[in-house]
Tab-separated table of N, CA, C and O in Angstrom:
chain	number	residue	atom	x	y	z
A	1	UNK	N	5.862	54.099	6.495
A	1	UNK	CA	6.109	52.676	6.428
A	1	UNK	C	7.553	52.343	6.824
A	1	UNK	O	7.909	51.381	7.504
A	2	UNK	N	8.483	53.495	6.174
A	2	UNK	CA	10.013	52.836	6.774
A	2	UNK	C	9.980	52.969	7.923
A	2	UNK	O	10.273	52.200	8.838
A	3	UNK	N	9.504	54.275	7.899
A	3	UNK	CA	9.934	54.114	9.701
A	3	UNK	C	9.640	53.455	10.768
A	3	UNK	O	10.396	53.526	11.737
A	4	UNK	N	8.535	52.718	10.805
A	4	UNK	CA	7.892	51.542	11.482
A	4	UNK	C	8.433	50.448	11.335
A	4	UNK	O	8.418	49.638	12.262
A	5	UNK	N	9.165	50.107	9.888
A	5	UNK	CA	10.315	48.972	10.091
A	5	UNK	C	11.132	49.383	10.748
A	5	UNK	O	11.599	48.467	11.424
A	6	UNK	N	11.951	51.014	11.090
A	6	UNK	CA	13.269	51.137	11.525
A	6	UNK	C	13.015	50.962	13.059
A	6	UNK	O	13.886	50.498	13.796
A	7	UNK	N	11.423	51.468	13.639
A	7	UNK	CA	11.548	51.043	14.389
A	7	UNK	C	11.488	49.660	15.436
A	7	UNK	O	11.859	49.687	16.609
A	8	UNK	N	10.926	48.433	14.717
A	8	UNK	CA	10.635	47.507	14.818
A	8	UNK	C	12.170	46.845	14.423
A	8	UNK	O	12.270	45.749	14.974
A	9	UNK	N	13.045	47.095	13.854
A	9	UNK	CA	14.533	46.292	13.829
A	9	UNK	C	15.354	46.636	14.768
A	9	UNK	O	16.198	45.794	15.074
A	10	UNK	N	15.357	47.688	15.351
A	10	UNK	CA	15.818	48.487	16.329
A	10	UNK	C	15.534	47.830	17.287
A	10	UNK	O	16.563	47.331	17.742
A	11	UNK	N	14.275	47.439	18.097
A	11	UNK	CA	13.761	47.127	19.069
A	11	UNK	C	14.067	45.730	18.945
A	11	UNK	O	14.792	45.413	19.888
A	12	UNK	N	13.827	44.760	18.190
A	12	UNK	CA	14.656	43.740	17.957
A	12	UNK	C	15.732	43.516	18.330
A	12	UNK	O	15.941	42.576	19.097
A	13	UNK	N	16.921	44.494	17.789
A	13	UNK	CA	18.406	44.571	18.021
A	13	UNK	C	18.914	44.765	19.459
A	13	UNK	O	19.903	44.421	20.106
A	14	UNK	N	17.742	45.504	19.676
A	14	UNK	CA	18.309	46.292	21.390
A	14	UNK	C	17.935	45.233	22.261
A	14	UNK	O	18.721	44.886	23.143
A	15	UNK	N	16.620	44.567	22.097
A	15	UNK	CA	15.865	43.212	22.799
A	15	UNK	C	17.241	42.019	23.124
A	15	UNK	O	17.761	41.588	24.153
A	16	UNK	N	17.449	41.806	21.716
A	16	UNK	CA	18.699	41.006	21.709
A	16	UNK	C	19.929	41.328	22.485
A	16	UNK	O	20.460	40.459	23.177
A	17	UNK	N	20.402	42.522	22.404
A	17	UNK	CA	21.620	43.021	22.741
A	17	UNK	C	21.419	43.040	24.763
A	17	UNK	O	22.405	43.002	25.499
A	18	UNK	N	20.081	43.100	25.251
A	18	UNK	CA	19.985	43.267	26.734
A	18	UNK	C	19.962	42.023	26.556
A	18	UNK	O	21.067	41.555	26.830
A	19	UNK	N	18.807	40.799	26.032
A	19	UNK	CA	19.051	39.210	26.785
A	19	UNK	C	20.465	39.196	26.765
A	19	UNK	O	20.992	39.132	27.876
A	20	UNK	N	21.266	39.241	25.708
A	20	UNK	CA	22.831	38.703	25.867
A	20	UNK	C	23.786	38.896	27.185
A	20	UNK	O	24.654	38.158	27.652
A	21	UNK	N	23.008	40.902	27.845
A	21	UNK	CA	24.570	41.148	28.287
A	21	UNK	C	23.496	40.729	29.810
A	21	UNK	O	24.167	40.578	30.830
A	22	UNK	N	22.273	40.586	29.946
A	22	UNK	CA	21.675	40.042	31.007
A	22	UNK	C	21.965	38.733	31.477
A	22	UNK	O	22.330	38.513	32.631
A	23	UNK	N	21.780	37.688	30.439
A	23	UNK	CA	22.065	36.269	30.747
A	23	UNK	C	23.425	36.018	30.235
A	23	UNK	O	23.528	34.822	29.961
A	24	UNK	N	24.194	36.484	30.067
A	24	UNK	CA	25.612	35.985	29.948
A	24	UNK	C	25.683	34.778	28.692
A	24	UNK	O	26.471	33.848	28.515
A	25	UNK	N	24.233	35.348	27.757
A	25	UNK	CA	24.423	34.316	26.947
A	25	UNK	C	24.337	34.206	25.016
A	25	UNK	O	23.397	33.864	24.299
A	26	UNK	N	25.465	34.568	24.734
A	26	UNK	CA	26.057	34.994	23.150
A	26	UNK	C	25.705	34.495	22.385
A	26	UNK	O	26.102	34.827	21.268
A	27	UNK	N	24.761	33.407	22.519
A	27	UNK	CA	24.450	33.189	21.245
A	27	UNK	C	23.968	33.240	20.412
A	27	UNK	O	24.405	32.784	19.355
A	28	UNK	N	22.882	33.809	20.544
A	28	UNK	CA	22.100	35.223	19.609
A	28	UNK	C	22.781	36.490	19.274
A	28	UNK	O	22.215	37.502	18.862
A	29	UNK	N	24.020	36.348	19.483
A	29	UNK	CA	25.052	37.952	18.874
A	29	UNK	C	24.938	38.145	17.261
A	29	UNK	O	25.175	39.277	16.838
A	30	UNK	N	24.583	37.093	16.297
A	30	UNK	CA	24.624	37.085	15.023
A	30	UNK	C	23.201	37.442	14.628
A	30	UNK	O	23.083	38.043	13.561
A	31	UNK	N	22.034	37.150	15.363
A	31	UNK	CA	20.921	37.841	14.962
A	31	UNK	C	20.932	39.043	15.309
A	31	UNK	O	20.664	39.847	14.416
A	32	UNK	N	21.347	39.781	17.179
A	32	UNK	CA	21.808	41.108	17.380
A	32	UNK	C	22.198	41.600	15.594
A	32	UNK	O	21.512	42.139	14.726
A	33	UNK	N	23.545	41.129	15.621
A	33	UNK	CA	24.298	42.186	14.489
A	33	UNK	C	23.222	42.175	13.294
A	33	UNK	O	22.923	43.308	12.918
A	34	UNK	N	22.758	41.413	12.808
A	34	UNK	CA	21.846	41.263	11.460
A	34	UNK	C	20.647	42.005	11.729
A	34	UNK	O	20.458	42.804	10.812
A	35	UNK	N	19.887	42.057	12.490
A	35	UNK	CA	18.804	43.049	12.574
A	35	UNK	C	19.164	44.832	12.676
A	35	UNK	O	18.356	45.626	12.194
A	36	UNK	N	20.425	45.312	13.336
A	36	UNK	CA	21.050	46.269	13.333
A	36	UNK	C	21.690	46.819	12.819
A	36	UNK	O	21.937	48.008	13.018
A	37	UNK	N	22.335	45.844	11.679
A	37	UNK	CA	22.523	45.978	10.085
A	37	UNK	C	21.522	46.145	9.224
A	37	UNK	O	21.609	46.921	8.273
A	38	UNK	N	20.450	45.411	9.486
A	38	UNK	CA	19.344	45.939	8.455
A	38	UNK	C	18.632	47.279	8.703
A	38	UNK	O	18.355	47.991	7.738
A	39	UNK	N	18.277	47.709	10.149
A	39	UNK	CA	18.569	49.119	10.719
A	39	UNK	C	19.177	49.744	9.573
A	39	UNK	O	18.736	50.391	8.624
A	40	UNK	N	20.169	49.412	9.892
A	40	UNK	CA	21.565	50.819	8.793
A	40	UNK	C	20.889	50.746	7.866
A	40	UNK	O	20.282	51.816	7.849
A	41	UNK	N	20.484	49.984	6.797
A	41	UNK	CA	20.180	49.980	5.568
A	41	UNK	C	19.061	50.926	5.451
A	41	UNK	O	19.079	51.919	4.723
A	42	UNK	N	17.850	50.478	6.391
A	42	UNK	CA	17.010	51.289	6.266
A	42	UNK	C	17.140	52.948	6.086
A	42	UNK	O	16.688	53.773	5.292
A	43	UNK	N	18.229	52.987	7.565
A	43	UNK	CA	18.879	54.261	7.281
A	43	UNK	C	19.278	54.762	6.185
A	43	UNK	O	18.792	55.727	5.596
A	44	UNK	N	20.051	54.208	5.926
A	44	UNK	CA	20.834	54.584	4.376
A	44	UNK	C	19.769	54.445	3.205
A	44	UNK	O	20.123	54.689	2.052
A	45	UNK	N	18.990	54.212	3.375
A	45	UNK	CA	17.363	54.100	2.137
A	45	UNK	C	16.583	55.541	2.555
A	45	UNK	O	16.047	56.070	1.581
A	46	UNK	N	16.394	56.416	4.090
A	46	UNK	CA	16.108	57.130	4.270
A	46	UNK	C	17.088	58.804	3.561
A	46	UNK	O	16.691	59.866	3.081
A	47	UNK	N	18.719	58.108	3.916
A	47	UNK	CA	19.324	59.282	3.358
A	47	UNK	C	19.571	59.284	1.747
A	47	UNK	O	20.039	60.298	1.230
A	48	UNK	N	19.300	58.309	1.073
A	48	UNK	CA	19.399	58.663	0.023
A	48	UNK	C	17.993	58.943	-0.873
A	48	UNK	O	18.048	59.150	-2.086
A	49	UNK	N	16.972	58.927	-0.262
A	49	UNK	CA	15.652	60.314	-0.458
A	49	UNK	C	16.097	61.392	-0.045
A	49	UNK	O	16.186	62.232	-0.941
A	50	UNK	N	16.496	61.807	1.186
A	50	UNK	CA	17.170	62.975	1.168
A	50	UNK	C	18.404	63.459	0.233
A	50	UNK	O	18.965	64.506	0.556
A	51	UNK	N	18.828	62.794	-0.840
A	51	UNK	CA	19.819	62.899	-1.145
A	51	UNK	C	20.740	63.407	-0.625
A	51	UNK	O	21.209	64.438	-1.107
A	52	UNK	N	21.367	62.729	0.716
A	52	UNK	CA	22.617	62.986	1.530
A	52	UNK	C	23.133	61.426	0.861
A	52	UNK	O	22.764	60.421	1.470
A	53	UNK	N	24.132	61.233	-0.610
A	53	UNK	CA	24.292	59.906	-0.689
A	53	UNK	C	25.634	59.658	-0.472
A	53	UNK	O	26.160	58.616	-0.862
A	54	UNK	N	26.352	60.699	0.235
A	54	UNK	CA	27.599	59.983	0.708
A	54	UNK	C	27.333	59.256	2.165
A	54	UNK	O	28.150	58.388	2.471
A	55	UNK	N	26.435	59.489	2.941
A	55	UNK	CA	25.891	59.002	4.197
A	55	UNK	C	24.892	57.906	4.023
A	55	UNK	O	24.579	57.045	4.846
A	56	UNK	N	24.571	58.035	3.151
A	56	UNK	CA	24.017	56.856	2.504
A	56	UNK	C	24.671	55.795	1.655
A	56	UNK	O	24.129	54.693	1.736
A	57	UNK	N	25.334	55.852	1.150
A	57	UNK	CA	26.509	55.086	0.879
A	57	UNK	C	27.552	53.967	2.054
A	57	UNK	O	28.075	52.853	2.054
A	58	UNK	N	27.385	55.157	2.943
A	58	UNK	CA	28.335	54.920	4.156
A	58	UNK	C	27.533	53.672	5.405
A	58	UNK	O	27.938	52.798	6.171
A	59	UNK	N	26.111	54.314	4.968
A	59	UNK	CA	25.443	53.458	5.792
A	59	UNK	C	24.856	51.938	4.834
A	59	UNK	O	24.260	51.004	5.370
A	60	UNK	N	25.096	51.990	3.819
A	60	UNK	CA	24.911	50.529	2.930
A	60	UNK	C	26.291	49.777	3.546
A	60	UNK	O	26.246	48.693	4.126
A	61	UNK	N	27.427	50.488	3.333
A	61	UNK	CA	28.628	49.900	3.702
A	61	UNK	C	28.584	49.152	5.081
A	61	UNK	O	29.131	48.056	5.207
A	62	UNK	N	27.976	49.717	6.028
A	62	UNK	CA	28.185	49.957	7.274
A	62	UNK	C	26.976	48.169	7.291
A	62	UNK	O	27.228	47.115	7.876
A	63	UNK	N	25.643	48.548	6.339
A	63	UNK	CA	25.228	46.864	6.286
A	63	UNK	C	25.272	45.990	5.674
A	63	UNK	O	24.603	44.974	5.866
A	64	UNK	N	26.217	46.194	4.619
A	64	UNK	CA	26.943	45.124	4.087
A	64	UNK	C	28.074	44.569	5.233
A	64	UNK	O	28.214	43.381	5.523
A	65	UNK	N	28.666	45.434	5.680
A	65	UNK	CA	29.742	44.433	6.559
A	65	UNK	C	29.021	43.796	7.844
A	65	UNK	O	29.417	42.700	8.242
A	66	UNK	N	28.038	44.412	8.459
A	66	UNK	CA	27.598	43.801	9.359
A	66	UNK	C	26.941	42.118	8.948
A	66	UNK	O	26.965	41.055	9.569
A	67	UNK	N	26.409	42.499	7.679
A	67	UNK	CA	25.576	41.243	7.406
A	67	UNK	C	26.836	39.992	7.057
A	67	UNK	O	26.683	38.813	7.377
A	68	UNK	N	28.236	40.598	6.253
A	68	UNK	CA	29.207	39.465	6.702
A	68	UNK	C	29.315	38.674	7.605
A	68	UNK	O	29.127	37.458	7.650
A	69	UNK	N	29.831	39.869	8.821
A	69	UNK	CA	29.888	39.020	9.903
A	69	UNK	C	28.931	38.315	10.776
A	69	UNK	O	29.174	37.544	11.704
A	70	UNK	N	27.628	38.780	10.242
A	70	UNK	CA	26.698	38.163	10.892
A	70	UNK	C	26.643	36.474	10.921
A	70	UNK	O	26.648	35.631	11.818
A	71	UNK	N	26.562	36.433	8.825
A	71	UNK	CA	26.685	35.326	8.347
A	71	UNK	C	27.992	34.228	8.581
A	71	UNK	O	28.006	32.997	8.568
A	72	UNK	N	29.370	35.507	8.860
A	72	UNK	CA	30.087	34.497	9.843
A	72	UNK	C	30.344	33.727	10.923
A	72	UNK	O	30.853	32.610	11.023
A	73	UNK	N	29.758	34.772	12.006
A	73	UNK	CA	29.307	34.051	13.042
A	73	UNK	C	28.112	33.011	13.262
A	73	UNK	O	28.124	32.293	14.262
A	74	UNK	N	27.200	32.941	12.431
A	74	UNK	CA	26.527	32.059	12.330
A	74	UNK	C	26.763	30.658	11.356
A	74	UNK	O	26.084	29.632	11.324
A	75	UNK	N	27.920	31.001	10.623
A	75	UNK	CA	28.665	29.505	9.952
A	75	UNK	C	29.501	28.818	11.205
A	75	UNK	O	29.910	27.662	11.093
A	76	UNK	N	29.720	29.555	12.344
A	76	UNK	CA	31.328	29.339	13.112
A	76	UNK	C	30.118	28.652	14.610
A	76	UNK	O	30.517	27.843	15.448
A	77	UNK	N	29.012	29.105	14.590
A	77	UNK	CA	27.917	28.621	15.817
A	77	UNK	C	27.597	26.998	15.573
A	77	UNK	O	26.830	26.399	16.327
């Protein structure tokens, strides 16, 4: 089941990330970052079943800040 979300946010993220650098057009960069942040999380939900939880840790961190700036750039749009 995770992994079918990880891959379905992924494909999302990457979808996003080609319209942008195709059409020259940014303004979907805050959904980019937020779906690729939730990625990480997933990640970091995978390594801490493995109990690898410093990499898992690292990767909560990694979507907590993304989801900041996500939410910043989408106050500033």
């Amino acid at each position: 089941m995770l992994k079918t979300v990880q891959i379905i946010l992924s494909i999302i993220g990457i979808t996003l990330a080609i319209y942008g650098l195709m059409t020259q057009d940014y303004r979907l960069n805050f959904l980019m970052i937020l779906f690729l942040g939730l990625f990480m999380l997933t990640l970091g939900i995978n390594e801490f079943r493995r109990e690898r939880n410093l990499y898992g840790w690292f990767l909560v961190g990694v979507f907590i800040f993304s989801v900041y700036v996500s939410i910043q750039s989408f106050v500033l749009v």
